[in-house]
XYZ file of C-alpha atoms in Angstrom:
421
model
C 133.980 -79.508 118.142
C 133.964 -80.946 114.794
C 132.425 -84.833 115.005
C 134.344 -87.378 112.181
C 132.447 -88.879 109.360
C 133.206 -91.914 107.055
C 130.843 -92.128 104.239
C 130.398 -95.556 102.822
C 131.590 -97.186 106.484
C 129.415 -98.920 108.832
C 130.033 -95.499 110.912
C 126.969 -96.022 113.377
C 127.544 -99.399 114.125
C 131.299 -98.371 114.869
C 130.235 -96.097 117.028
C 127.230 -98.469 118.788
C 130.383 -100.824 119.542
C 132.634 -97.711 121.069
C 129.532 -97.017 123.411
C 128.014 -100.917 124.333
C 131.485 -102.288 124.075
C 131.051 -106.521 123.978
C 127.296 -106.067 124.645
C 126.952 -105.273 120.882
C 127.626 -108.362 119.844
C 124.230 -109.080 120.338
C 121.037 -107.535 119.566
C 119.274 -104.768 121.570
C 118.996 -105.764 125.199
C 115.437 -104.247 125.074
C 114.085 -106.171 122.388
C 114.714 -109.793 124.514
C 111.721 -111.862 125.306
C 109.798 -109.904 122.383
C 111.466 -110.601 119.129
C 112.511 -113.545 117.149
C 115.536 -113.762 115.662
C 116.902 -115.128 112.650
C 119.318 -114.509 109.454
C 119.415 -111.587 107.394
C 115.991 -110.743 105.724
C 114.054 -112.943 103.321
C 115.245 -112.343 99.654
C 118.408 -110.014 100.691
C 120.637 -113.504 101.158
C 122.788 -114.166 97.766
C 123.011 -117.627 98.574
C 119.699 -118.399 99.733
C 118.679 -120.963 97.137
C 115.043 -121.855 98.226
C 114.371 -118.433 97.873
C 115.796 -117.748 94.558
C 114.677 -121.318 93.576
C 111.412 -121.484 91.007
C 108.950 -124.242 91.196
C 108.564 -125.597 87.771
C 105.857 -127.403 85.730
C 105.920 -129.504 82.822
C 103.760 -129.772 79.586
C 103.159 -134.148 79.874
C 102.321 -135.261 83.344
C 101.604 -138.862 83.332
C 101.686 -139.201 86.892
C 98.266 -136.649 86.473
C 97.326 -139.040 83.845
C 97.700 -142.160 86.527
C 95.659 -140.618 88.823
C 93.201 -139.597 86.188
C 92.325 -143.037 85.538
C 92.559 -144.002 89.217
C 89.808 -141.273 89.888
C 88.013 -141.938 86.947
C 88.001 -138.188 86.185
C 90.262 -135.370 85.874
C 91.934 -134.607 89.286
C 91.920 -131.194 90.955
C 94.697 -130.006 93.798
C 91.968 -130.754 95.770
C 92.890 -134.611 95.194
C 96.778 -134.158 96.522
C 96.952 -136.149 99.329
C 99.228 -134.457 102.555
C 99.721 -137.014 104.462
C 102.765 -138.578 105.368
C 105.604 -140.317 107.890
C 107.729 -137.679 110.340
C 110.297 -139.390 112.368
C 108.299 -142.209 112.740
C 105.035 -140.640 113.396
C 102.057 -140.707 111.182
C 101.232 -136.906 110.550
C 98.328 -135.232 108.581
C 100.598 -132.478 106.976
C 104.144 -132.562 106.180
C 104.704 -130.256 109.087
C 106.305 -130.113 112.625
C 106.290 -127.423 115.405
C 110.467 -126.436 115.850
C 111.911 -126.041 118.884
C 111.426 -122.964 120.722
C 114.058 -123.674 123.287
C 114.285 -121.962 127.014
C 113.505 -118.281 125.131
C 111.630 -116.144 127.177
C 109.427 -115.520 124.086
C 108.180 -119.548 124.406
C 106.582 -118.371 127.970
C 104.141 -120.467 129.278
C 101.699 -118.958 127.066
C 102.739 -118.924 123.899
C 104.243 -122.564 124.703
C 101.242 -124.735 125.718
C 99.371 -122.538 122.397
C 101.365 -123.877 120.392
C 101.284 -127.473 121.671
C 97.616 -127.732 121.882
C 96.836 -126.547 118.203
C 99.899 -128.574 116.592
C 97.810 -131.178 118.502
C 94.339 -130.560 116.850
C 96.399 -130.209 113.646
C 97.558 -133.739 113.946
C 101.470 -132.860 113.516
C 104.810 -133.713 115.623
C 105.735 -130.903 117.770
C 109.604 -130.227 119.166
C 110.574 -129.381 123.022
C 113.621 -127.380 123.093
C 116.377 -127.834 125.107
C 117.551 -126.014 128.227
C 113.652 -125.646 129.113
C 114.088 -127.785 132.695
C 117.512 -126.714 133.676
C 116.101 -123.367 133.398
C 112.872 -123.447 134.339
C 112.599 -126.841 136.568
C 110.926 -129.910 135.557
C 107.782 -129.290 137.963
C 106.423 -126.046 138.959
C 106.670 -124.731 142.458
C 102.814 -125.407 143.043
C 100.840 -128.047 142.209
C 98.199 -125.970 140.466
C 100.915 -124.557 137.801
C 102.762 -127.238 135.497
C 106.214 -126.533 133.975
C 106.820 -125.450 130.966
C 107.768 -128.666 129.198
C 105.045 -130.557 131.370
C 102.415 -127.862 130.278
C 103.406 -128.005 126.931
C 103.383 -131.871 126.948
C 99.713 -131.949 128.606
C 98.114 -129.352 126.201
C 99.062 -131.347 122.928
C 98.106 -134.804 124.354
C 94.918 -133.147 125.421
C 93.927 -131.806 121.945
C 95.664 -134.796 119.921
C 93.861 -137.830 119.170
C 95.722 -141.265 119.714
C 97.130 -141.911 115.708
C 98.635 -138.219 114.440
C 101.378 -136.561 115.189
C 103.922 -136.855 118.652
C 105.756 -135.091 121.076
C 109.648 -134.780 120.585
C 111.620 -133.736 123.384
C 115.431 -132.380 122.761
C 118.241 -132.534 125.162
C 121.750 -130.927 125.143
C 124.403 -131.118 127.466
C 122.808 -129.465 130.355
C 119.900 -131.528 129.762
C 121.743 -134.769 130.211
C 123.393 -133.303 133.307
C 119.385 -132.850 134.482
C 118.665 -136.457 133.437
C 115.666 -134.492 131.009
C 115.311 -137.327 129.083
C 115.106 -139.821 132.097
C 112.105 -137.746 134.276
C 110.213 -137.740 131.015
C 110.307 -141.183 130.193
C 109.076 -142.066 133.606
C 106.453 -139.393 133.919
C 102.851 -140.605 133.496
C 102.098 -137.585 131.325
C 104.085 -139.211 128.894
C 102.178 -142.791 129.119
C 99.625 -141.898 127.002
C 102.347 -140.743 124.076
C 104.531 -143.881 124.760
C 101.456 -146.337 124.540
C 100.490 -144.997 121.641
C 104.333 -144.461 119.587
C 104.180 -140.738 119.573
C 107.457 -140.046 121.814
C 110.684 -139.514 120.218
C 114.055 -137.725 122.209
C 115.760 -135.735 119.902
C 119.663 -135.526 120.405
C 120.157 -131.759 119.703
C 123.814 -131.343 117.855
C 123.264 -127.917 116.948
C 120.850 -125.373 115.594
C 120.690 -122.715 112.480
C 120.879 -119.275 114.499
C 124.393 -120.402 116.063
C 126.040 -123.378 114.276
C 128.877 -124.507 116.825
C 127.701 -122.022 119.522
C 125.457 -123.765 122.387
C 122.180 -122.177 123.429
C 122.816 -118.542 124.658
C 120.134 -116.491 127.074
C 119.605 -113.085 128.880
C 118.634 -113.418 132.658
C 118.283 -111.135 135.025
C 120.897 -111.425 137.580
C 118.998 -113.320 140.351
C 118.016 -115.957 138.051
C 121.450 -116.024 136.740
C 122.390 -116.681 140.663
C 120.069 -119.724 140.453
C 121.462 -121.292 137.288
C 124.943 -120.611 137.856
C 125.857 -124.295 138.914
C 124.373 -125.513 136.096
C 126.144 -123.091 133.412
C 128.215 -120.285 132.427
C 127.396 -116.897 133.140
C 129.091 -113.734 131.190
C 128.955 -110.261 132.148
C 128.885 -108.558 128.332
C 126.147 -106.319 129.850
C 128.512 -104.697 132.318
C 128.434 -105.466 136.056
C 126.290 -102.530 136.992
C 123.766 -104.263 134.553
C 120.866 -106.502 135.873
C 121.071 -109.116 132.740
C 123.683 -111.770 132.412
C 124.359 -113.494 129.518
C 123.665 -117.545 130.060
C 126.274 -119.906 128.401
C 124.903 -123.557 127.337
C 127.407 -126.114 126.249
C 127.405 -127.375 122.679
C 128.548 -130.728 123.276
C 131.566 -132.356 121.762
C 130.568 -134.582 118.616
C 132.834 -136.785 115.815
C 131.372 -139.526 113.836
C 131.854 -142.225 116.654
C 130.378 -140.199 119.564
C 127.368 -139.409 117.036
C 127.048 -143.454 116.707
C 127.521 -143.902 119.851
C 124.763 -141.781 121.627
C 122.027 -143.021 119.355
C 122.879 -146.224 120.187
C 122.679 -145.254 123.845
C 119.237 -143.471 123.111
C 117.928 -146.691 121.124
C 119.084 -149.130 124.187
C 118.007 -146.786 126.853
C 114.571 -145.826 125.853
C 113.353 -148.424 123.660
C 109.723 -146.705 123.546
C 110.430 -143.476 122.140
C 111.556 -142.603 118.607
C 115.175 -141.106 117.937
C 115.247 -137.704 115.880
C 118.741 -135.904 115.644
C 119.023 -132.447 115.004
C 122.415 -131.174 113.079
C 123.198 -127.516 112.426
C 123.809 -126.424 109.005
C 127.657 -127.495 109.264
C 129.894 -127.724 105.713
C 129.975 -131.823 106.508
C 125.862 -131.975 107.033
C 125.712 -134.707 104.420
C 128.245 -137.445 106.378
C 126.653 -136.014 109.199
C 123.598 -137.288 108.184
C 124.184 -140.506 106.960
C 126.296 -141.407 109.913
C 122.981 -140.697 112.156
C 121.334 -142.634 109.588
C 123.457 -145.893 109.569
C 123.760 -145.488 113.627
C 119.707 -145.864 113.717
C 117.889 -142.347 113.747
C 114.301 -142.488 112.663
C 114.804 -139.080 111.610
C 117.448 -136.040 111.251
C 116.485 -132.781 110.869
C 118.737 -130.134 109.077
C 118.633 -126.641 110.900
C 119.584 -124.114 108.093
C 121.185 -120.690 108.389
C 118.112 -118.979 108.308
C 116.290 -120.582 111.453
C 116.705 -119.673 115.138
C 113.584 -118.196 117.558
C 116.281 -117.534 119.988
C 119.312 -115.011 121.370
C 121.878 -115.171 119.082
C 125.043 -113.109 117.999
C 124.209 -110.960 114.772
C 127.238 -111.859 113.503
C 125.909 -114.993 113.481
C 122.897 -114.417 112.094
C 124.088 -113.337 108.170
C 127.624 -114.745 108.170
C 127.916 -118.428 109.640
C 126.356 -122.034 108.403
C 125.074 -123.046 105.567
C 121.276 -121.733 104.357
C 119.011 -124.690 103.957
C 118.716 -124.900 100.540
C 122.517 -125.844 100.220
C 122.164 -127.915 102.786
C 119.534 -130.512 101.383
C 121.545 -130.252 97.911
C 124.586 -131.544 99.675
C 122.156 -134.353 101.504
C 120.550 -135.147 98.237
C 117.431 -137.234 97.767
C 117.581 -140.316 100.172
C 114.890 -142.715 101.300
C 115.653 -141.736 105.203
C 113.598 -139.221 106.750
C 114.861 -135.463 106.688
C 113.546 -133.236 108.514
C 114.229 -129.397 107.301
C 113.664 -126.022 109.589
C 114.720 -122.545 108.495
C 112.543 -119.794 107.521
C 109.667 -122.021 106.649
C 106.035 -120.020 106.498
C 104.514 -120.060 103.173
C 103.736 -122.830 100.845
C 106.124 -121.936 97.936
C 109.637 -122.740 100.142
C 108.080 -125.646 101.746
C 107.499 -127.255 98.238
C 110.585 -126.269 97.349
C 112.389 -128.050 100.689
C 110.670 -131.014 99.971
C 111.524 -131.542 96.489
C 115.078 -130.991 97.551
C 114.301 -134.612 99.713
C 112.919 -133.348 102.883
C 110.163 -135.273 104.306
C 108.523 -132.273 106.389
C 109.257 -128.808 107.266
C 109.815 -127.220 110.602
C 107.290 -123.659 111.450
C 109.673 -121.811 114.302
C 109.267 -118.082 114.235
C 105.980 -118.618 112.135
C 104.362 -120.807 114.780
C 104.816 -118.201 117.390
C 103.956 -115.242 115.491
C 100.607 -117.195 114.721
C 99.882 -118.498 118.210
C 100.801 -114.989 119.564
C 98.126 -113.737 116.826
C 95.429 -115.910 118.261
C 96.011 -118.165 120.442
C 93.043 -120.452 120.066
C 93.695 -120.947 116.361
C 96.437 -118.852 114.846
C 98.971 -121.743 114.122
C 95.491 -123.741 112.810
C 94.868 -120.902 110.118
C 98.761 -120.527 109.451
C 98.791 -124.505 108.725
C 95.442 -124.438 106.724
C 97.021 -121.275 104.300
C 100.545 -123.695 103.478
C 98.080 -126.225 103.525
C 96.269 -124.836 100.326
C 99.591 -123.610 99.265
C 100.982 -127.385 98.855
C 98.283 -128.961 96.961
C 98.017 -125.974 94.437
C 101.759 -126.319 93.969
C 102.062 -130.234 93.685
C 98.892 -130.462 91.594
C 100.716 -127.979 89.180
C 103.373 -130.144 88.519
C 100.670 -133.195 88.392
C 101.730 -135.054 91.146
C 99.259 -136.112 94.071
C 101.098 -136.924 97.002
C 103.337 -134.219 99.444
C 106.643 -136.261 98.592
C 105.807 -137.343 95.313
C 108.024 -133.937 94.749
C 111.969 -134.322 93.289
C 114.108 -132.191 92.437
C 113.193 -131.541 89.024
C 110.070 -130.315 89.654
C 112.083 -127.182 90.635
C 114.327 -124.781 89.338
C 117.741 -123.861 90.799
C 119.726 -120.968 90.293
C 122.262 -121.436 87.917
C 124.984 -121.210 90.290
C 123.649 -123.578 92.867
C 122.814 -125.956 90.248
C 126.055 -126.107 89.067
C 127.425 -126.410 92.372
C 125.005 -129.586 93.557
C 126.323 -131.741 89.825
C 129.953 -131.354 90.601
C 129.431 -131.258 94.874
């Protein structure tokens, strides 16, 4: 029997649908809990402008020549100074851990890796959300800690008392759990609260699924454990042994926004507030409204972020990439936090010329830690490290946010876009 073709059509996925029917919504059941996820490859998105963004130098530099005379010699990259504010938190790079979420790939492991070197590196690391609903807020036995405990205890152990902090995220679920509440009260948060490295981040959405809630594969059993706590759906089939966990996304408008950071700022008057938005078309009211309402930081989630299970329709076709995002934000004196494909030096400087104050490592933080796990994410830091002060000495300027957005630049079609946005 003769078997149809259609040259030019997406014939194989067609036909990977007709067999895996819903399931193929998502990616490859097989590769959960060992790949990271995230938007279409780096430099094959049209509208990606950070990538197709160049970093641009002038002749006269008389910000070089001020620091000239400050040094009393001719200043090197060696002089740019990295230093800076996140959220509140005074940080030796302008970097932060992302959330990693309740992903299998953030295991224990992997987790508490991360935590301790973003520790030694002196940086804010993020908690995801859905960790404790998942995964319980202590472990069964007192010689194991939980997952957000663990990851808590590893960074305070390898932080000193003045860099960096712990953020913590909570979504719906998480408020249903009282997340928020448990860690506030825990003594392995006392020494980050005496100290003013807490913040709660209210999680509005994230870059891999913009108005989608978190979404997980667990087997059945664990399903069975979870199941009062959310949604289950069966796009494996019934015969399969994974289930497809459903996390809320919350409901927001501009008053709820206000509202809940006000709660957050009367309820926990230790910790800092961070909101994270996904990369929706109204980011930049959005982000004021968090602003005006109190938040000591927001962080924009861009299309191309996301460690996590996602649908790949998702992945390529919904939200807006980070780079449009910041040029809708614009330059503001608030702190903006930016996440989304972040691992070399050249996008960073690019993101934080476009106004953010730091940049998120996701994907590249675990890929490092699950390198070497003593002192991958270290070396990864150290390389964007370098990376930054070349850059911003190039453009003879000394300090990580001394950066605007002339020092870079755009495509012609985004720039056009961001004058008459």
């Amino acid at each position: 029997m003769s078997v149809l073709s259609a040259e030019g059509f997406p014939e194989e996925q067609v036909r990977h649908r007709a067999r895996a029917g819903a399931a193929a919504v998502f990616p490859a059941l097989d590769s959960y809990g060992s790949s990271l996820l995230g938007a279409i490859p780096a430099g094959h998105d049209p509208y990606d402008v950070l990538e197709r963004a160049r970093i641009v130098p002038p002749v006269f530099m008389p910000e070089r020549l001020k620091k000239l005379i400050d040094l009393a010699r001719e200043p090197l990259y060696t002089d740019v100074e990295l230093g800076t504010s996140v959220g509140g938190f005074a940080s030796r790079l302008p970097l932060y851990v992302s959330a990693f979420g309740s992903t299998q790939v953030a295991s224990h492991d992997l987790g508490e890796a991360a935590g301790r070197q973003a520790g030694q590196l002196g940086i804010p690391m993020v908690i995801g959300e859905n960790v404790v609903p998942v995964n319980g807020y202590r472990a069964a036995s007192d010689s194991a800690a939980s997952p957000l405990l663990g990851r808590i205890a590893a960074y305070t152990a390898a932080a000193d008392d003045e860099h960096g902090g712990v953020v913590v995220q909570q979504s719906t679920e998480d408020a249903d759990a009282e997340v928020w509440n448990l860690v506030y009260s825990d003594p392995v948060s006392e020494p980050l609260l005496a100290t003013g490295r807490l913040a709660f981040e209210l999680k509005v959405g994230q870059g891999a699924k913009p108005g989608l809630g978190g979404l997980t594969v667990l087997g059945r059993e664990a399903g069975g454990r979870v199941a009062e706590q959310y949604a289950l759906d069966e796009v494996f089939g019934a015969d399969s042994d994974s289930v497809l966990r459903i996390s809320s996304p919350g409901t927001f408008t501009e008053e709820i926004l206000r509202q809940q950071i006000r709660l957050m700022r009367n309820n926990f008057p230790r910790v800092k507030v961070w909101v994270k938005l996904h990369p929706g078309r109204d980011i930049a009211l959005a982000a004021a409204t968090a602003w005006a309402a109190g938040a000591d930081s927001v962080t924009v989630d861009g299309a191309e972020g996301g460690t996590a299970w996602a649908p790949t329709g998702f992945l390529g076709q919904v939200g807006l990439p980070l780079g449009e995002c910041l040029t809708r934000i614009g330059a503001t004196d608030h702190c903006l936090l930016a996440s989304g494909r972040i691992w070399e030096g050249g996008r960073a400087a690019k993101a934080l010329a476009l106004g953010a104050r730091a940049v998120g490592l996701g994907r590249a933080a675990l890929l490092a830690v699950d390198e070497d796990a003593d002192a991958g994410l270290v070396r990864l830091a150290e390389s964007i490290a370098l990376e930054l002060r070349l850059l911003i000495s190039s453009v003879g300027k000394y300090h990580a946010n001394a950066l605007e957005a002339n020092d870079i630049l755009l495509p012609a079609d985004a720039a056009t876009a961001s004058r008459t946005g």
